[in-house]
Coordinates of C-alpha atoms and ligand atoms in Angstrom, one line a residue:
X30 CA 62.6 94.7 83.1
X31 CA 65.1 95.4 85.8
X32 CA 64.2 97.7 88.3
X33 CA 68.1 98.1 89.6
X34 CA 69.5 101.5 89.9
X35 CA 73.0 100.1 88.9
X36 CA 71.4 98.5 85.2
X37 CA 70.5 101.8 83.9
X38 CA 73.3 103.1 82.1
X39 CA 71.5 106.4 82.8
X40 CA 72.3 106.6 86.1
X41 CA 75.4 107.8 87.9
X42 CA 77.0 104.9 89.9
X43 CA 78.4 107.4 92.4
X44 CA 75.1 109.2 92.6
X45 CA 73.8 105.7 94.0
X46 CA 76.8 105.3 96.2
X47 CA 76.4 108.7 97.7
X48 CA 73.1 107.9 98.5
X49 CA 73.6 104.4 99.6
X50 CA 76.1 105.9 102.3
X51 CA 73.6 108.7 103.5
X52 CA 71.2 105.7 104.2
X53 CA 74.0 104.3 105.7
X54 CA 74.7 107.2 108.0
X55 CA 70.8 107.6 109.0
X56 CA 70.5 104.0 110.0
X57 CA 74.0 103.8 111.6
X58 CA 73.9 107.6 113.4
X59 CA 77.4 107.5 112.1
X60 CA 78.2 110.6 109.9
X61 CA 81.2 109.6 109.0
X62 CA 83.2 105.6 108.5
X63 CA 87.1 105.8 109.1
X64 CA 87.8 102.8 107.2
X65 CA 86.0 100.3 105.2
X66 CA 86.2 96.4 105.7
X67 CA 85.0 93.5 103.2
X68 CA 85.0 90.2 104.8
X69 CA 85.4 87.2 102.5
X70 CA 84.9 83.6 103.4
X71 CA 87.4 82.9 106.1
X72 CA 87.4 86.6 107.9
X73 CA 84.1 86.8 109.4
X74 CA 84.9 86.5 112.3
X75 CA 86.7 89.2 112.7
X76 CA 83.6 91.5 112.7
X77 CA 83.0 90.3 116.3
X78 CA 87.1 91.4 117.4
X79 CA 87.6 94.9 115.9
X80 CA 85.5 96.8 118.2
X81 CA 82.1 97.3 118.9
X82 CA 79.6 96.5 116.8
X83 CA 76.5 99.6 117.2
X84 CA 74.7 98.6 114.0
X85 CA 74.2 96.0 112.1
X86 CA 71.9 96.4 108.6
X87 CA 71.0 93.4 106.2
X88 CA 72.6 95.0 102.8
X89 CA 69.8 94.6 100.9
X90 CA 67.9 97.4 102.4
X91 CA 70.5 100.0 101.2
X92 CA 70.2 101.5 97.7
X93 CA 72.2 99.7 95.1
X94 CA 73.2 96.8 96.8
X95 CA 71.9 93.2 95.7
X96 CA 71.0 89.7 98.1
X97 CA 73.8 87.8 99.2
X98 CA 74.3 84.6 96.7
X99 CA 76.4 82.4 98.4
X100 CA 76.7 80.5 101.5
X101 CA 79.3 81.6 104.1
X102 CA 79.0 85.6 103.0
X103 CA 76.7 87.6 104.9
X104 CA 74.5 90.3 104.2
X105 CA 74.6 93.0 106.4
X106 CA 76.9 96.4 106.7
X107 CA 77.9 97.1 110.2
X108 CA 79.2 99.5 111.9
X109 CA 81.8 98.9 114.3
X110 CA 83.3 101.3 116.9
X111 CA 87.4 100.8 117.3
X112 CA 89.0 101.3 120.8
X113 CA 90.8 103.9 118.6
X114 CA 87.3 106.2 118.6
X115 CA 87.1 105.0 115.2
X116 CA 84.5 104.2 112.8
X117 CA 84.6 100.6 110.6
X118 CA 82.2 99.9 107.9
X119 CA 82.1 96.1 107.7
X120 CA 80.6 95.0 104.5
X121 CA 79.9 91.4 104.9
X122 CA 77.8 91.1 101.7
X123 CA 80.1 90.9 98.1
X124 CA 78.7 90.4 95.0
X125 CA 80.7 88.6 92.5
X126 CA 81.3 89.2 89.2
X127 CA 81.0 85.5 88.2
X128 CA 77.0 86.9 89.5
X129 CA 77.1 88.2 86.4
X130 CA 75.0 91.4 87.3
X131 CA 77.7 93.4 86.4
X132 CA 80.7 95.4 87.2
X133 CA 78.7 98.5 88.7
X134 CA 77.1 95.9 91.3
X135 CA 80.1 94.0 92.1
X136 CA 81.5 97.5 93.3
X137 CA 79.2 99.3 94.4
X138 CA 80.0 98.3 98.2
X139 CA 83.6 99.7 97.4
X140 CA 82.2 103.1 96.5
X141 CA 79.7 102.9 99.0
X142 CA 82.3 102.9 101.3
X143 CA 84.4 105.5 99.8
X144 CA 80.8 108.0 100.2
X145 CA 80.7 106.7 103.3
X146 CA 84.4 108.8 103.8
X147 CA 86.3 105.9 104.4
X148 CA 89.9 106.4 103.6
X149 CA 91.3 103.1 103.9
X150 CA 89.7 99.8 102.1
X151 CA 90.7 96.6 103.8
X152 CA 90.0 93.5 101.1
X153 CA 89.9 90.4 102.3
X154 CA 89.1 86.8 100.3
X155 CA 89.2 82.7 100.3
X156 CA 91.1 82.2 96.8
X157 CA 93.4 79.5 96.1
X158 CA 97.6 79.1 96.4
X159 CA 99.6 78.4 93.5
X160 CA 103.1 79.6 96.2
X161 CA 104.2 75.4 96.9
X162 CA 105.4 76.9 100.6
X163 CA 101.2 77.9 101.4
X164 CA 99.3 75.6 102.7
X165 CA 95.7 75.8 103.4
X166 CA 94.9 77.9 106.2
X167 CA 97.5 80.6 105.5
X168 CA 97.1 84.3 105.5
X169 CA 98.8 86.4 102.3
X170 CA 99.1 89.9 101.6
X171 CA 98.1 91.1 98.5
X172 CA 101.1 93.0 96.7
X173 CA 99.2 93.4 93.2
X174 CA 97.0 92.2 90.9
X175 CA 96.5 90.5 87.7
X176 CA 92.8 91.2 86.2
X177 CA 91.9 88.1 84.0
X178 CA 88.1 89.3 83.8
X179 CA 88.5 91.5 80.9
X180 CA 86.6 94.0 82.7
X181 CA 86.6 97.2 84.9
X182 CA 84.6 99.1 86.8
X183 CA 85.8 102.3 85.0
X184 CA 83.7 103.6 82.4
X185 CA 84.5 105.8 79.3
X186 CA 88.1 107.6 79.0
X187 CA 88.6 107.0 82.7
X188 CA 92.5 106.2 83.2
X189 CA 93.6 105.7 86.3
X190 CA 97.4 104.6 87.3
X191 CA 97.4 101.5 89.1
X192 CA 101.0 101.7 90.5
X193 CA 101.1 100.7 94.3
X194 CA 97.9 99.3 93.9
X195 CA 97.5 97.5 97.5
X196 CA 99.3 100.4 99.7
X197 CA 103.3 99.5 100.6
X198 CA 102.6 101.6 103.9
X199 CA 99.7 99.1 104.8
X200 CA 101.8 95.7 103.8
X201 CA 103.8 96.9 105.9
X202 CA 101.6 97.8 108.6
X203 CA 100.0 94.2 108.6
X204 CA 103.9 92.7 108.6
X205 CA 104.7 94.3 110.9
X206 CA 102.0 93.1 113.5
X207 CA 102.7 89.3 111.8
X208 CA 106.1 89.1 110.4
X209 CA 105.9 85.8 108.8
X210 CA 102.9 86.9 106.6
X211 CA 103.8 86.0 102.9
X212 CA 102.3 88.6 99.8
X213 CA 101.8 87.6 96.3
X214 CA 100.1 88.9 93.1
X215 CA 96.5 88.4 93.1
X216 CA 94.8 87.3 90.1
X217 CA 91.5 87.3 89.3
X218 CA 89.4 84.8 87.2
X219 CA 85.8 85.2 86.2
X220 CA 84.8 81.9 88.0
X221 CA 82.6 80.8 89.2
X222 CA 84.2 77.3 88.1
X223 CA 87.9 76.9 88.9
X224 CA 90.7 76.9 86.9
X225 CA 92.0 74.6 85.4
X226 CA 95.3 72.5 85.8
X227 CA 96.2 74.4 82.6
X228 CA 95.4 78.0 83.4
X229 CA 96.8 77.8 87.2
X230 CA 99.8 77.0 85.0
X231 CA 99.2 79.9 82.8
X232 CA 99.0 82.0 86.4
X233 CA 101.8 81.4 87.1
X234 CA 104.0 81.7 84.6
X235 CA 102.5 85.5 84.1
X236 CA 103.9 86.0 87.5
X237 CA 100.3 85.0 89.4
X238 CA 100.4 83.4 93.4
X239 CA 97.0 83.9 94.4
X240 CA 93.9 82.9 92.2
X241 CA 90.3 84.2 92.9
X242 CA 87.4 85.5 91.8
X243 CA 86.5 88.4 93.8
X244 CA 89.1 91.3 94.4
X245 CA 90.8 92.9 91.5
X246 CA 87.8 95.1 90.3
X247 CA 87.0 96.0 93.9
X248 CA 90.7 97.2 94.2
X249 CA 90.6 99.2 91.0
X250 CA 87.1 101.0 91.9
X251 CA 88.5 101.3 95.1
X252 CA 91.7 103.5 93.8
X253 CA 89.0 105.4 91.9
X254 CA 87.7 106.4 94.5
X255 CA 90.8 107.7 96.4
X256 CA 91.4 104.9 99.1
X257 CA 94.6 103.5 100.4
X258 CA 93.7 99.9 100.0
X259 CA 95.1 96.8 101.6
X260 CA 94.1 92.9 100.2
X261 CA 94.5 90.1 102.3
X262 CA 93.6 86.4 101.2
X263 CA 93.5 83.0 102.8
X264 CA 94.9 80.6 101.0
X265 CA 91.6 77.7 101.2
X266 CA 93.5 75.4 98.9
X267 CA 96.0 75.0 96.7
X268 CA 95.3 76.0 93.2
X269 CA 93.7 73.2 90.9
X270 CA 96.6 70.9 89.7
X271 CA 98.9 72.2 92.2
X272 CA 96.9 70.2 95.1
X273 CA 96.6 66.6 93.7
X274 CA 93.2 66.1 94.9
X275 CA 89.9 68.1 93.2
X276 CA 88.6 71.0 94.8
X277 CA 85.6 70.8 96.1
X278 CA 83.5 74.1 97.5
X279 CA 82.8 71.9 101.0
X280 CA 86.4 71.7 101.7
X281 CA 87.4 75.2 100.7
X282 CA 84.5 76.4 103.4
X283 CA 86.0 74.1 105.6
X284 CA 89.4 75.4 105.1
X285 CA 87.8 78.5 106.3
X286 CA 85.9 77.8 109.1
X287 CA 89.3 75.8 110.9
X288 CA 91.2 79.5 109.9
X289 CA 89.1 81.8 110.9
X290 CA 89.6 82.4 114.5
X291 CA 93.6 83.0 113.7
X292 CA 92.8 85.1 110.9
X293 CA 90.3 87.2 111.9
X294 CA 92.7 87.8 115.5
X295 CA 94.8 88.6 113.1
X296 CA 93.3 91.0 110.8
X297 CA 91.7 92.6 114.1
X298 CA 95.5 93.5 115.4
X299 CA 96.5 94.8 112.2
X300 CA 93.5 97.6 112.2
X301 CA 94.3 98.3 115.6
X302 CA 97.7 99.6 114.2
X303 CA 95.8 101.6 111.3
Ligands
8IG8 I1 88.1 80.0 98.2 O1 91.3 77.9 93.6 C1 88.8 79.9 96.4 N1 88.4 80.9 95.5 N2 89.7 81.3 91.0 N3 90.5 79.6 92.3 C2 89.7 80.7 92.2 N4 89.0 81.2 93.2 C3 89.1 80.6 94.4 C4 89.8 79.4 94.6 C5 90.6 78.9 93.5 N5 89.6 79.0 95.9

């Protein structure tokens, strides 16, 4: 028997976000987050350069939220004080859908953040490149999505217009601190295996540039909630096929870890500017 909040289609999923965020607020002293930050593989780092960190809580002691899988994502929530006065919520601790615990877990960080009274949602990923002109190690905006998990985080009659998705005003915010950055449409495979040649094919030919596994439901719960979101990934590798060698998990973490610093200075400028 599961003893999960989020698996018993009884319970209210925002009733357990609203609650997850007044934990968050008691064990923070923050009342209130400004804006809400997931770091995926690659973005750590950047954690360390917004501002000041003043709390730091391993996720798994807050209501709703499940142990970190995977290897290079941490879980813990902090929150971080910006030269700006303030408040980040730094959610280092996704769960993936590919988990297969379910859609209400994979977002409940997203709403927690949103109870939490964060107005802006900053999503950031690894995911692979099917653009030729990337190469591994580059930064992308996020200008929409394709969902490929046959899934939502919406429940019932819940319709919700998508338009605008991953906010203009914020692309243009993050271009405008690194003109050169590059956007493309995100999409989003179950995982956790990669595509293959085939289906990166299939990608792109349905007007895909970004394959990954992670941020399309986050994005949709995320506009549920009312947040102005922006999605950034780093291209780790090229898309399967579209590299001519096989991916392998090592180099994708790899990828990361030679990116990070540049990314996460990066990402750090751009929510200065927010
Ligand atoms: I990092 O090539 C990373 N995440 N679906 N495909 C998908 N997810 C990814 C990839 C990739 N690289």
């Amino acid at each position: 028997m599961s003893t999960h909040p989020l698996d018993d289609p009884a319970v209210n999923p925002f009733d357990v976000a609203a609650t997850a965020a007044l934990e968050i607020a008691e064990r923070t002293g923050v009342d209130r987050h400004d804006i809400a930050l997931t770091l995926g593989s690659g973005w750590g780092k950047a954690a360390d350069l917004i501002g000041e960190t003043t709390a730091t809580i391993p996720a798994a002691e807050i209501t709703g939220f499940s142990k970190p899988a995977l290897e290079g994502h941490v879980g813990t929530l902090r929150s971080v004080l910006l030269p700006s006065g303030k408040r980040a919520l730094i959610i280092g601790a996704r769960t993936h859908y590919y988990e297969g615990h379910g859609v209400r877990r994979v977002v409940h960080s997203v709403r927690t953040a949103a109870a939490t009274g964060a107005k802006i949602m900053i999503l950031t990923n690894g995911a692979g490149g099917i653009k030729e002109t990337w190469t591994p190690g580059s930064p992308v905006l996020i200008s929409d999505h394709i969902n490929l998990t046959a899934d939502s985080p919406l429940e019932g009659a819940t319709f919700i217009d998508l338009t605008d998705l991953y906010a203009a005003r914020l692309r243009a915010i993050a271009r405008s601190v690194d003109p050169t950055l590059d956007e493309g449409v995100y999409t989003q495979f179950r995982g956790p295996h990669y595509e293959t040649p085939a289906e990166v094919q299939m990608a792109k030919a349905i007007g895909g540039h970004i394959v990954g596994m992670s941020t399309a439901l986050e994005a949709i719960a995320a506009r549920q909630s009312g947040m102005e979101i922006l999605g950034l990934s780093l291209i780790t590798n090229l898309a399967a096929g579209i590299q001519k060698t096989p991916l392998s998990h090592e180099e994708v973490l790899e990828a990361g870890r030679e990116a990070e610093p540049r990314i996460s200075a990066l990402l750090a400028k751009i929510v200065a500017e927010l």
